[in-house]
XYZ file of C-alpha atoms in Angstrom:
735
model
C -4.538 6.234 7.432
C -5.625 4.321 4.401
C -7.813 5.904 1.777
C -10.738 3.993 3.238
C -10.343 5.667 6.623
C -9.447 9.173 5.456
C -13.127 10.041 5.771
C -15.094 9.423 9.002
C -15.067 5.931 10.437
C -18.633 5.391 9.267
C -18.940 7.388 6.022
C -22.156 7.649 4.093
C -22.403 4.341 2.257
C -22.852 4.934 -1.492
C -25.757 3.325 -3.265
C -25.061 -0.076 -4.769
C -24.568 0.313 -8.558
C -27.803 -0.606 -10.329
C -26.132 -2.540 -13.168
C -22.874 -4.133 -14.272
C -22.100 -1.129 -16.478
C -22.641 1.192 -13.529
C -19.829 -0.628 -11.703
C -17.418 0.728 -14.315
C -18.421 4.359 -13.840
C -15.688 6.569 -12.425
C -12.801 4.296 -13.394
C -9.926 5.751 -15.388
C -9.060 4.077 -18.732
C -6.440 1.720 -17.279
C -8.582 0.786 -14.268
C -11.428 0.052 -16.679
C -9.116 -2.229 -18.669
C -8.432 -4.152 -15.465
C -12.123 -4.349 -14.604
C -13.148 -5.694 -18.009
C -10.271 -8.172 -18.488
C -12.119 -11.100 -16.966
C -10.604 -14.074 -18.770
C -7.162 -15.577 -18.874
C -4.086 -14.420 -16.971
C -3.990 -10.711 -16.111
C -1.058 -8.870 -14.538
C -1.682 -5.417 -13.070
C 1.457 -3.384 -12.413
C 0.165 -0.740 -10.028
C 2.271 2.134 -8.738
C 1.788 3.666 -5.304
C -1.500 5.562 -4.987
C -2.876 4.462 -8.359
C -6.074 2.828 -7.083
C -5.171 -0.855 -7.385
C -7.700 -2.020 -4.788
C -10.389 -0.028 -6.563
C -9.429 -1.613 -9.884
C -9.461 -5.227 -8.703
C -12.611 -4.950 -6.582
C -14.446 -3.362 -9.517
C -13.083 -6.160 -11.726
C -14.565 -8.815 -9.439
C -17.829 -6.896 -9.019
C -18.189 -6.311 -12.762
C -17.621 -10.015 -13.421
C -20.185 -11.011 -10.804
C -22.794 -8.412 -11.763
C -22.487 -9.253 -15.473
C -22.938 -12.976 -14.771
C -19.504 -13.952 -16.077
C -18.178 -14.890 -12.622
C -20.045 -16.811 -9.962
C -19.372 -15.237 -6.527
C -18.630 -18.552 -4.808
C -16.069 -19.459 -7.474
C -13.866 -16.410 -6.838
C -11.035 -16.417 -4.287
C -9.221 -13.128 -3.683
C -6.138 -13.362 -1.477
C -4.008 -10.672 0.112
C -1.547 -10.403 2.995
C -3.317 -8.810 5.963
C -6.674 -9.293 7.631
C -7.208 -5.559 7.359
C -6.719 -5.580 3.574
C -8.992 -8.610 3.198
C -11.674 -6.957 5.318
C -11.468 -3.768 3.266
C -11.792 -5.783 0.073
C -14.895 -7.576 1.373
C -16.433 -4.242 2.376
C -15.860 -2.725 -1.057
C -17.293 -5.784 -2.776
C -20.444 -5.549 -0.640
C -20.837 -1.889 -1.615
C -20.565 -2.907 -5.276
C -23.229 -5.614 -4.936
C -20.809 -8.576 -5.144
C -21.580 -10.456 -1.945
C -20.441 -14.046 -1.576
C -16.902 -13.580 -2.904
C -14.202 -15.022 -0.651
C -11.554 -12.377 0.203
C -8.965 -13.779 2.607
C -5.300 -13.831 3.486
C -3.232 -16.732 2.156
C -3.093 -18.208 5.654
C -6.805 -17.770 6.338
C -7.783 -19.445 3.068
C -5.322 -22.291 3.628
C -6.399 -22.814 7.253
C -10.041 -23.008 6.242
C -9.256 -25.704 3.664
C -6.943 -27.556 6.013
C -9.534 -27.702 8.806
C -12.146 -28.993 6.382
C -10.024 -31.659 4.671
C -7.782 -32.792 7.558
C -10.155 -35.518 8.859
C -10.431 -36.935 5.331
C -6.749 -36.604 4.416
C -5.091 -37.494 7.728
C -7.764 -38.422 10.262
C -8.645 -36.907 13.591
C -8.674 -33.173 14.259
C -6.133 -30.638 13.109
C -3.291 -30.059 15.645
C -3.518 -26.916 17.723
C -2.234 -23.765 16.050
C 0.165 -21.664 18.165
C -0.138 -17.910 17.691
C 3.450 -17.095 18.624
C 6.386 -19.410 18.119
C 8.964 -17.470 20.133
C 8.326 -19.413 23.355
C 8.686 -22.715 21.495
C 11.999 -21.500 20.064
C 13.136 -20.591 23.583
C 12.176 -24.048 24.854
C 13.975 -25.719 21.939
C 17.117 -23.678 22.676
C 16.936 -24.583 26.363
C 16.679 -28.257 25.418
C 19.977 -27.925 23.536
C 21.595 -26.021 26.405
C 21.760 -22.828 24.335
C 21.143 -19.448 25.972
C 19.583 -16.786 23.725
C 19.019 -13.194 24.791
C 15.821 -11.435 23.768
C 17.255 -10.054 20.526
C 18.809 -13.379 19.504
C 15.565 -15.181 20.267
C 13.659 -12.847 17.958
C 16.267 -13.154 15.202
C 16.475 -16.954 15.378
C 12.676 -17.091 15.161
C 12.883 -14.917 12.057
C 15.417 -17.293 10.504
C 13.129 -20.253 11.126
C 10.220 -18.427 9.511
C 12.404 -17.594 6.495
C 13.397 -21.251 6.158
C 9.809 -22.402 6.137
C 8.484 -19.917 3.574
C 11.442 -20.655 1.289
C 10.930 -24.414 1.880
C 14.420 -24.877 3.327
C 14.922 -27.885 5.631
C 17.283 -27.686 8.662
C 20.084 -29.635 6.959
C 20.109 -27.175 4.032
C 19.955 -23.985 6.088
C 23.710 -23.191 6.340
C 24.171 -23.326 2.564
C 20.887 -21.524 1.770
C 21.511 -18.753 4.324
C 25.047 -18.153 3.082
C 23.866 -18.027 -0.518
C 21.097 -15.558 0.340
C 23.455 -13.336 2.372
C 21.413 -13.710 5.566
C 22.626 -11.764 8.616
C 22.358 -14.622 11.097
C 22.466 -13.957 14.868
C 24.483 -17.142 15.525
C 26.663 -19.622 13.689
C 24.691 -21.056 10.757
C 25.180 -24.661 11.865
C 23.983 -23.791 15.370
C 20.826 -22.206 13.980
C 20.230 -25.314 11.836
C 20.335 -27.425 15.041
C 17.939 -24.990 16.760
C 15.585 -25.201 13.776
C 15.622 -29.030 13.878
C 15.018 -29.025 17.648
C 12.113 -26.612 17.206
C 10.467 -28.901 14.650
C 10.947 -31.932 16.946
C 9.424 -30.046 19.871
C 6.354 -29.137 17.821
C 5.796 -32.755 16.915
C 6.185 -33.816 20.551
C 3.605 -31.273 21.668
C 1.263 -31.920 18.716
C 1.112 -28.276 17.634
C 1.644 -26.448 14.354
C 2.743 -22.897 13.612
C 1.662 -20.227 11.146
C 3.907 -21.443 8.313
C 2.834 -25.059 8.841
C -0.659 -24.065 7.759
C 0.656 -23.361 4.249
C 3.085 -26.303 4.230
C 0.434 -28.808 5.291
C -2.135 -27.461 2.823
C 0.443 -27.807 0.045
C 1.189 -31.361 1.176
C -2.496 -32.355 1.209
C -3.150 -30.889 -2.247
C -0.026 -32.569 -3.648
C -0.714 -35.985 -2.166
C -4.487 -36.174 -2.580
C -5.568 -35.556 -6.153
C -9.217 -36.003 -5.194
C -8.999 -33.191 -2.631
C -7.122 -30.953 -5.070
C -9.849 -31.485 -7.660
C -12.523 -30.683 -5.088
C -10.819 -27.369 -4.235
C -10.388 -26.512 -7.926
C -14.048 -27.276 -8.566
C -14.945 -24.755 -5.851
C -12.553 -21.958 -6.856
C -12.111 -21.213 -10.540
C -11.043 -17.561 -10.557
C -8.185 -16.148 -8.461
C -7.077 -12.619 -7.625
C -3.801 -12.027 -5.735
C -3.055 -8.603 -4.257
C 0.473 -7.385 -3.344
C 1.917 -10.068 -5.606
C 5.448 -8.673 -5.207
C 5.375 -9.990 -1.620
C 4.554 -13.614 -2.498
C 6.983 -16.177 -1.066
C 7.991 -19.404 -2.850
C 5.701 -21.339 -0.506
C 2.700 -19.117 -1.241
C 3.399 -19.362 -4.969
C 3.476 -23.154 -4.666
C 0.076 -23.101 -2.945
C -1.321 -20.783 -5.615
C -0.068 -23.121 -8.363
C -1.842 -26.052 -6.687
C -5.062 -24.064 -6.405
C -4.886 -23.211 -10.089
C -3.937 -26.604 -11.502
C -3.698 -26.339 -15.280
C -6.013 -23.300 -15.494
C -5.039 -19.684 -16.060
C -7.944 -17.601 -14.717
C -5.622 -15.580 -12.528
C -5.267 -11.845 -11.909
C -2.224 -10.621 -9.963
C -1.560 -7.089 -8.754
C 1.739 -5.678 -7.547
C 4.596 -3.206 -7.794
C 8.194 -4.440 -7.786
C 9.292 -1.009 -6.528
C 7.473 -1.691 -3.246
C 9.248 -4.990 -2.486
C 10.506 -4.374 1.054
C 9.999 -7.731 2.770
C 12.655 -9.923 1.175
C 13.986 -10.702 4.667
C 10.774 -12.689 5.213
C 11.192 -14.662 1.983
C 9.106 -12.388 -0.264
C 10.397 -11.998 -3.806
C 9.235 -9.907 -6.782
C 10.446 -12.593 -9.203
C 6.978 -14.124 -9.516
C 5.582 -10.731 -10.550
C 8.459 -9.903 -12.898
C 8.364 -13.365 -14.503
C 4.588 -13.432 -14.909
C 4.618 -12.596 -18.613
C 7.294 -15.233 -19.257
C 5.237 -17.899 -17.470
C 1.987 -16.722 -19.053
C 2.706 -15.523 -22.620
C -0.995 -14.922 -23.189
C -1.283 -12.537 -20.243
C -2.806 -9.098 -20.467
C -0.558 -6.602 -18.665
C -2.096 -3.328 -17.437
C 0.069 -0.569 -15.963
C -1.506 1.868 -13.515
C 0.579 5.049 -13.202
C -2.012 7.777 -12.473
C -1.241 8.695 -8.867
C -4.361 9.949 -7.071
C -2.688 10.120 -3.655
C 0.243 12.510 -3.821
C 0.938 15.977 -5.178
C 3.222 16.447 -8.212
C 6.014 17.582 -5.893
C 5.893 14.365 -3.844
C 5.583 12.235 -6.988
C 8.594 13.988 -8.538
C 10.755 13.018 -5.552
C 9.449 9.434 -5.627
C 10.221 9.109 -9.339
C 13.635 10.665 -8.767
C 14.498 8.066 -6.130
C 13.730 5.191 -8.477
C 15.445 6.876 -11.433
C 18.753 6.254 -9.634
C 17.948 2.632 -8.755
C 19.648 -0.432 -10.154
C 18.714 -4.072 -10.482
C 15.884 -6.070 -11.924
C 13.071 -4.382 -9.993
C 14.371 -0.983 -11.139
C 14.250 -2.132 -14.761
C 10.474 -2.581 -14.370
C 9.710 0.538 -12.367
C 6.672 2.672 -13.111
C 6.831 6.408 -13.791
C 4.023 7.880 -11.694
C 1.944 10.799 -12.974
C 0.245 12.883 -10.278
C -3.450 13.632 -10.740
C -3.607 16.073 -7.828
C -3.222 19.854 -7.705
C 0.182 21.308 -7.008
C 1.386 21.390 -3.418
C 4.407 22.490 -1.367
C 7.875 21.233 -2.235
C 9.324 18.562 0.082
C 11.345 20.109 2.898
C 14.861 19.048 3.885
C 16.439 19.863 7.264
C 19.792 18.989 8.809
C 20.120 18.930 12.616
C 23.116 18.711 14.910
C 21.854 15.656 16.830
C 18.897 13.276 17.178
C 17.168 15.079 20.106
C 17.329 18.324 18.125
C 15.864 16.537 15.101
C 13.020 15.131 17.216
C 12.329 18.539 18.780
C 12.338 20.157 15.338
C 9.846 17.610 13.989
C 7.610 18.010 17.062
C 7.672 21.797 16.673
C 6.652 21.622 13.011
C 3.928 19.090 13.833
C 2.586 21.372 16.566
C 2.397 24.183 14.001
C 0.507 21.969 11.538
C -2.010 20.923 14.180
C -2.488 24.546 15.271
C -3.104 25.401 11.596
C -5.933 22.857 11.414
C -4.277 19.633 10.197
C -5.755 16.727 12.217
C -3.152 14.906 14.309
C -4.359 11.591 12.864
C -3.331 12.846 9.401
C 0.326 13.278 10.392
C 2.983 10.570 10.624
C 6.602 10.313 11.722
C 8.327 7.436 9.914
C 11.716 5.974 10.817
C 13.892 3.035 9.797
C 14.030 1.135 13.115
C 11.653 0.902 16.065
C 14.473 1.898 18.413
C 14.235 5.459 17.053
C 10.697 5.972 18.351
C 11.512 6.760 21.981
C 13.158 10.103 21.186
C 10.157 11.180 19.138
C 7.663 9.977 21.740
C 9.314 12.239 24.306
C 9.563 15.206 21.952
C 5.894 14.977 20.973
C 4.839 14.611 24.606
C 6.892 17.677 25.551
C 5.166 19.601 22.737
C 1.728 18.487 23.933
C 1.091 16.453 20.784
C -0.934 13.207 21.103
C 0.553 10.206 19.320
C 0.104 6.499 18.703
C 2.660 3.789 18.004
C 1.942 1.598 15.010
C 3.526 -1.802 14.567
C 3.787 -2.355 18.301
C 1.153 -4.437 20.078
C -1.976 -4.870 17.977
C -4.826 -2.645 19.110
C -7.289 -5.386 20.034
C -4.555 -7.327 21.870
C -3.844 -4.473 24.274
C -4.830 -5.352 27.886
C -6.890 -2.184 28.345
C -8.816 -2.845 25.112
C -9.540 -6.459 26.078
C -10.709 -5.355 29.520
C -12.869 -2.618 28.021
C -14.403 -5.118 25.603
C -15.407 -7.416 28.470
C -16.926 -4.512 30.403
C -18.894 -3.286 27.382
C -20.107 -6.808 26.618
C -21.332 -7.207 30.197
C -23.062 -3.830 30.131
C -24.760 -4.684 26.837
C -26.107 -7.896 28.342
C -27.035 -6.737 31.843
C -27.102 -2.947 31.407
C -30.588 -2.674 32.877
C -29.146 -3.549 36.283
C -26.184 -1.154 36.009
C -26.775 2.059 37.969
C -24.143 3.887 35.897
C -26.424 3.622 32.868
C -29.597 4.850 34.583
C -29.274 8.460 33.463
C -27.651 7.964 30.046
C -29.579 6.933 26.977
C -27.407 7.657 23.934
C -24.658 5.263 22.871
C -21.612 7.559 23.321
C -22.687 8.423 26.882
C -23.151 4.751 27.706
C -19.683 3.872 26.426
C -18.127 6.776 28.334
C -19.914 5.698 31.504
C -18.736 2.079 31.231
C -15.138 2.998 30.403
C -15.000 5.599 33.166
C -16.136 3.058 35.720
C -14.280 -0.075 34.626
C -11.329 1.325 32.698
C -10.675 4.556 34.573
C -11.058 6.642 31.432
C -11.177 10.426 31.906
C -12.206 13.238 29.590
C -8.871 15.001 30.003
C -5.690 13.189 28.928
C -3.031 12.360 31.505
C 0.144 14.431 31.548
C 3.315 13.155 29.919
C 3.943 10.142 27.711
C 4.485 6.439 28.117
C 2.162 3.577 29.028
C -0.416 5.696 30.880
C -0.876 7.998 27.896
C -1.067 5.061 25.438
C -3.729 3.412 27.612
C -5.796 6.615 27.622
C -5.438 6.968 23.823
C -6.706 3.395 23.326
C -9.844 3.983 25.420
C -10.427 7.362 23.779
C -10.353 5.639 20.387
C -13.247 3.433 21.593
C -15.182 6.495 22.771
C -14.684 8.193 19.396
C -15.745 5.030 17.597
C -19.004 5.011 19.571
C -19.633 8.637 18.582
C -19.054 7.871 14.894
C -21.306 4.802 15.019
C -24.096 6.798 16.666
C -23.786 9.543 14.034
C -23.902 7.047 11.181
C -26.626 4.829 12.667
C -28.958 6.772 14.955
C -30.539 4.412 17.421
C -27.518 2.078 17.568
C -27.391 0.230 20.868
C -24.582 -0.905 23.123
C -25.056 -4.405 21.691
C -24.569 -2.991 18.186
C -21.358 -1.341 19.338
C -20.034 -4.598 20.802
C -20.848 -6.367 17.524
C -18.926 -3.651 15.650
C -15.920 -4.196 17.918
C -16.062 -7.959 17.331
C -16.130 -7.474 13.562
C -13.233 -5.041 13.679
C -11.196 -7.326 15.932
C -11.658 -10.216 13.506
C -10.372 -8.051 10.651
C -7.762 -6.240 12.820
C -9.470 -3.005 11.751
C -8.474 -0.798 14.654
C -10.386 2.439 15.223
C -8.554 5.677 14.552
C -6.546 6.975 17.471
C -6.593 10.771 17.325
C -2.860 11.234 17.485
C 0.218 11.541 15.317
C 1.327 8.132 14.060
C 4.826 6.936 14.928
C 5.797 3.974 12.751
C 8.666 2.203 11.092
C 8.818 2.388 7.317
C 7.936 -1.299 7.114
C 4.836 -0.813 9.293
C 3.739 2.177 7.176
C 3.301 0.118 4.008
C -0.264 0.392 2.705
C -1.076 3.550 4.696
C -1.126 7.257 3.850
C -1.298 10.626 5.596
C -1.650 14.287 4.656
C 1.738 15.115 6.180
C 4.707 12.765 6.572
C 7.986 13.376 8.402
C 10.757 11.036 7.242
C 13.360 11.218 9.994
C 16.860 9.821 10.416
C 17.483 9.729 6.654
C 21.251 9.426 7.053
C 23.967 6.998 6.023
C 24.041 4.053 8.405
C 20.284 4.256 8.897
C 19.043 4.546 5.302
C 20.634 2.461 3.962
C 20.978 0.593 7.246
C 24.530 -0.331 8.259
C 24.131 -4.050 7.659
C 22.863 -3.579 4.078
C 26.023 -4.454 2.161
C 25.122 -6.197 -1.081
C 23.728 -4.366 -4.088
C 20.396 -6.130 -3.605
C 20.203 -5.073 0.043
C 21.077 -1.463 -0.799
C 18.361 -1.348 -3.456
C 15.778 -2.691 -1.021
C 16.704 0.141 1.349
C 16.102 2.582 -1.500
C 12.691 1.026 -2.117
C 11.949 1.366 1.599
C 12.570 5.114 1.373
C 10.402 5.205 -1.772
C 7.555 3.595 0.188
C 8.006 6.250 2.882
C 7.911 9.110 0.378
C 4.757 7.788 -1.312
C 2.859 7.691 2.001
C 2.519 11.507 1.857
C -0.482 13.128 0.232
C 0.477 16.811 0.464
C 3.338 17.621 2.821
C 6.634 15.784 3.067
C 9.554 16.684 5.289
C 12.882 14.821 5.214
C 15.470 15.254 7.960
C 18.703 13.824 9.340
C 21.140 14.592 12.159
C 24.926 14.853 12.164
C 25.414 13.005 15.456
C 23.451 10.748 17.748
C 23.670 12.793 20.946
C 24.301 16.443 21.872
C 27.984 17.279 21.791
C 28.819 14.206 19.735
C 31.135 14.184 16.747
C 29.433 15.280 13.535
C 30.334 12.149 11.592
C 27.063 11.455 9.842
C 26.051 12.536 6.354
C 22.684 12.596 4.575
C 21.619 9.398 2.844
C 23.182 8.775 -0.545
C 19.636 8.227 -1.819
C 19.037 11.989 -1.571
C 22.025 12.917 -3.743
C 20.834 14.917 -6.720
C 17.333 15.223 -5.279
C 17.673 17.624 -2.360
C 18.643 21.242 -2.986
C 22.351 21.963 -3.229
C 23.402 18.507 -4.446
C 24.607 17.573 -7.883
C 22.122 15.558 -9.968
C 23.385 12.100 -10.776
C 23.065 10.534 -14.182
C 19.594 9.032 -14.220
C 18.391 5.916 -15.886
C 15.942 5.894 -18.740
C 12.358 6.677 -17.774
C 10.226 3.982 -16.200
C 7.197 2.328 -17.730
C 4.239 4.502 -18.606
C 0.621 3.484 -18.176
C -1.197 1.379 -20.701
C -2.173 -2.125 -21.727
C -0.147 -4.924 -23.288
C -2.293 -7.747 -24.590
C -0.834 -11.222 -24.630
C -0.791 -13.605 -27.550
C -2.591 -16.847 -26.824
C -1.333 -20.253 -27.801
C 2.300 -19.351 -28.443
C 5.576 -20.103 -26.743
C 6.980 -17.452 -24.433
C 10.012 -16.948 -26.656
C 7.745 -16.117 -29.600
C 6.041 -13.169 -27.892
C 7.218 -9.890 -29.467
C 8.174 -7.111 -27.107
C 5.927 -4.097 -27.301
C 7.858 -0.878 -27.693
C 7.515 1.442 -24.730
C 6.087 4.888 -25.270
C 8.616 7.681 -25.043
C 8.386 9.400 -21.626
C 7.231 13.000 -21.549
C 10.193 15.338 -21.150
C 10.428 19.104 -20.792
C 11.266 20.607 -24.191
C 13.254 23.369 -22.410
C 15.403 21.595 -19.790
C 14.865 17.929 -20.705
C 13.599 16.799 -17.258
C 11.093 13.923 -17.155
C 7.612 15.344 -16.562
C 5.250 13.736 -14.051
C 2.623 16.432 -13.413
C -0.355 16.052 -15.756
C -0.521 19.825 -16.364
C 3.182 20.065 -17.170
C 2.854 17.112 -19.537
C 0.221 19.016 -21.493
C 2.544 21.985 -21.843
C 5.532 19.693 -22.532
C 7.630 21.850 -20.213
C 8.187 22.441 -16.504
C 5.899 24.969 -14.865
C 8.840 27.260 -14.064
C 10.679 26.893 -17.385
C 10.401 29.897 -19.755
C 7.410 29.915 -22.090
C 7.393 30.961 -25.745
C 3.618 31.123 -25.950
C 1.970 33.370 -28.565
C -0.220 35.437 -26.248
C -2.371 36.736 -29.106
C -3.011 33.229 -30.386
C -3.872 32.068 -26.872
C -6.499 34.823 -26.489
C -8.017 34.049 -29.922
C -8.264 30.365 -28.933
C -9.966 31.302 -25.650
C -12.525 33.475 -27.488
C -13.200 30.661 -29.955
C -13.587 28.164 -27.087
C -16.147 30.400 -25.352
C -18.301 30.434 -28.491
C -18.048 26.648 -28.892
C -18.948 26.068 -25.247
C -21.936 28.421 -25.448
C -23.206 26.738 -28.622
C -22.974 23.266 -27.059
C -24.250 24.294 -23.626
C -21.233 22.935 -21.751
C -18.445 24.452 -19.636
C -15.375 25.888 -21.373
C -13.032 23.168 -20.121
C -15.135 20.471 -21.817
C -13.986 21.891 -25.159
C -10.316 22.287 -24.211
C -8.683 23.054 -20.856
C -6.586 26.186 -20.358
C -3.439 24.047 -20.284
C -4.298 22.471 -23.632
C -4.903 25.885 -25.199
C -1.588 27.106 -23.779
C 0.161 24.053 -25.258
C -1.440 24.768 -28.648
C -0.385 28.423 -28.451
C 3.173 27.401 -27.582
C 3.514 24.720 -30.258
C 1.506 26.461 -33.045
C 0.754 23.210 -34.934
C 0.233 23.459 -38.693
C -1.122 19.978 -39.453
C -3.592 17.501 -37.930
C -0.677 15.198 -37.068
C 1.113 17.897 -35.075
C -2.102 18.938 -33.341
C -2.878 15.322 -32.353
C 0.484 15.034 -30.573
C -0.517 17.689 -28.043
C -1.797 16.011 -24.841
C -5.496 16.737 -24.403
C -6.297 16.715 -28.124
C -7.998 13.347 -28.354
C -9.178 11.839 -31.633
C -12.784 12.872 -30.989
C -11.797 16.483 -30.342
C -9.482 16.449 -33.322
C -12.436 15.487 -35.521
C -14.740 18.055 -33.936
C -12.452 21.046 -33.582
C -9.237 20.297 -35.446
C -9.984 22.244 -38.639
C -10.985 25.383 -36.777
C -8.040 25.238 -34.346
C -5.549 24.831 -37.206
C -7.184 27.729 -39.057
C -6.842 29.961 -35.985
C -3.185 28.887 -35.589
C -2.598 29.806 -39.254
C -4.050 33.267 -38.652
C -7.146 32.663 -40.804
C -10.525 34.181 -40.147
C -13.122 31.501 -39.515
C -15.968 31.306 -42.037
C -18.753 28.956 -42.977
C -16.488 26.919 -45.266
C -14.560 25.479 -42.344
C -16.270 22.241 -41.451
C -17.397 21.720 -37.912
C -18.358 18.181 -36.890
């Protein structure tokens, strides 16, 4: 579940901030830098769980509420309807209505529909939702037989060509250069691609990628239309910028023209879609293309425990390549949690049964099923886990399969609910029910065959029941949040969610591929099948492909809030040869393995301000801050509490216990005199760090995390006197 859906489906809506300054309340220092950097190019490097959506929505809202940005002049683009819908919802809550938040394709389609009659004449050709049937027809026209897998893979190659702006004649060379794993001979695929394009023209249809290509063509060829678009949109925000394709970047450049009011947000360490044409180069080259850019690094991880963050940082510490050179060193802001677990099984069924057993124990201990996920590398792995969970009596849902609102049972239920909302007064099933949840249950029981008790077993029948149950639960949540809501209100809610692909929560364990899990999070995550041949996948051969597999595992690790379990099996089936070994990515990270030589620490949080009006080559490089390392064992520290102590929690301490107690007594007096809690003077960890380091000068005291300049001025003289063993008297100045 995303952070937005971790709470109930209809949480208490917070009051709209009463001023622009109120929009900034609750932001951490780096998020506030993002929110207040409203002019010129801005690049936000945001690690997993660091609140990037919060930062950019507050940036837009602060600009609108302060009068610096006009709502209609802002265009925020992202990659999924769900993300765009969430962004619009947050902006409404912040009092910034009227801002356009869309996907690249939605924004382009809207412009294309508006300008097509003027630019080309007539109406825009029909848009086909799925191109796979057209590809099949094109292959049949050439006398080529493609099985289901080949058909899917050829379609993927065509999509890659279009987003990388590769024409059919250039495909063989471009595919070979990119190391594409093609399902057929490259020349044959080029012919299929050309036939597909011809067939589209014959049938007067366009596909998803054509929307971007045609918008680019119109803006390039018609200067008057380009100027009209630029007059409308003057400020741009791009989320998930590491996933931008060359075609999307070209469209963004045309939207911008010669202006630079652009804010991009991304994390090169989460680039996992290069097979679709996505590339982190645009993110990594941003400062070179925009020397005047402000760069803000978000590294405070609010999602995961220090133990999960430590594993995530460890994975990237062994990475290589350009993205690894720009990785971010996350710092957990959450309390300590359990260490990640690692389990080896004899075979895949045993691994699935072991995961199901542990999940059953978590659910019995009170962890909601919807807050647990099983993540795997390929969709083909799901069947074993579906069966194991069903055998253990654990409800589950498949993510990344058919979209929720496209499921036949959901479409049928929607029609039945719409009819009941319109003609419910004549429906005898609704005579004795007045509240919304009862009405929905009555309609779904009659039309959809829904029952209170789930069916036995797994498979399609169970999935159908889970879908209808999700609608029932949604009705209950809507009624709790909006007493008096009617069946018509519920239908309107479904329509809005369908438009944004915001599916209701299915109360079951999530089964998903690592790719489908991007952007989501759960309390407990089971990473399964983490073995050589699966992670990295067998066909990942080049260094670049291996590193993307590592990033895919990193994305999986960072989906976990509290509990993380990693497992692998030695053979595929019972009795098979034990030829598998754990993934190389776990070497040095799981217990019992030798640590490998790590790279230097990644980037820490902070702000780098660009220099305006100079050439890119003239921009001096800002020195990176030295990463926090344990002064006992030398390990890089990621937990905020450990960073204050400058040592690992379990490393030996040389703290002066007497000094620590004197500091605590002094703090109690200061807190009582100022009428504030003890921790507002100094936290226990800061006092422990002072007692361990025993500073003897203001400079040494200021280097202890938690001793900010204001506190140094207020308390520094007294703290140093206590450290020196002096008795405090009236001559020691107190600010």
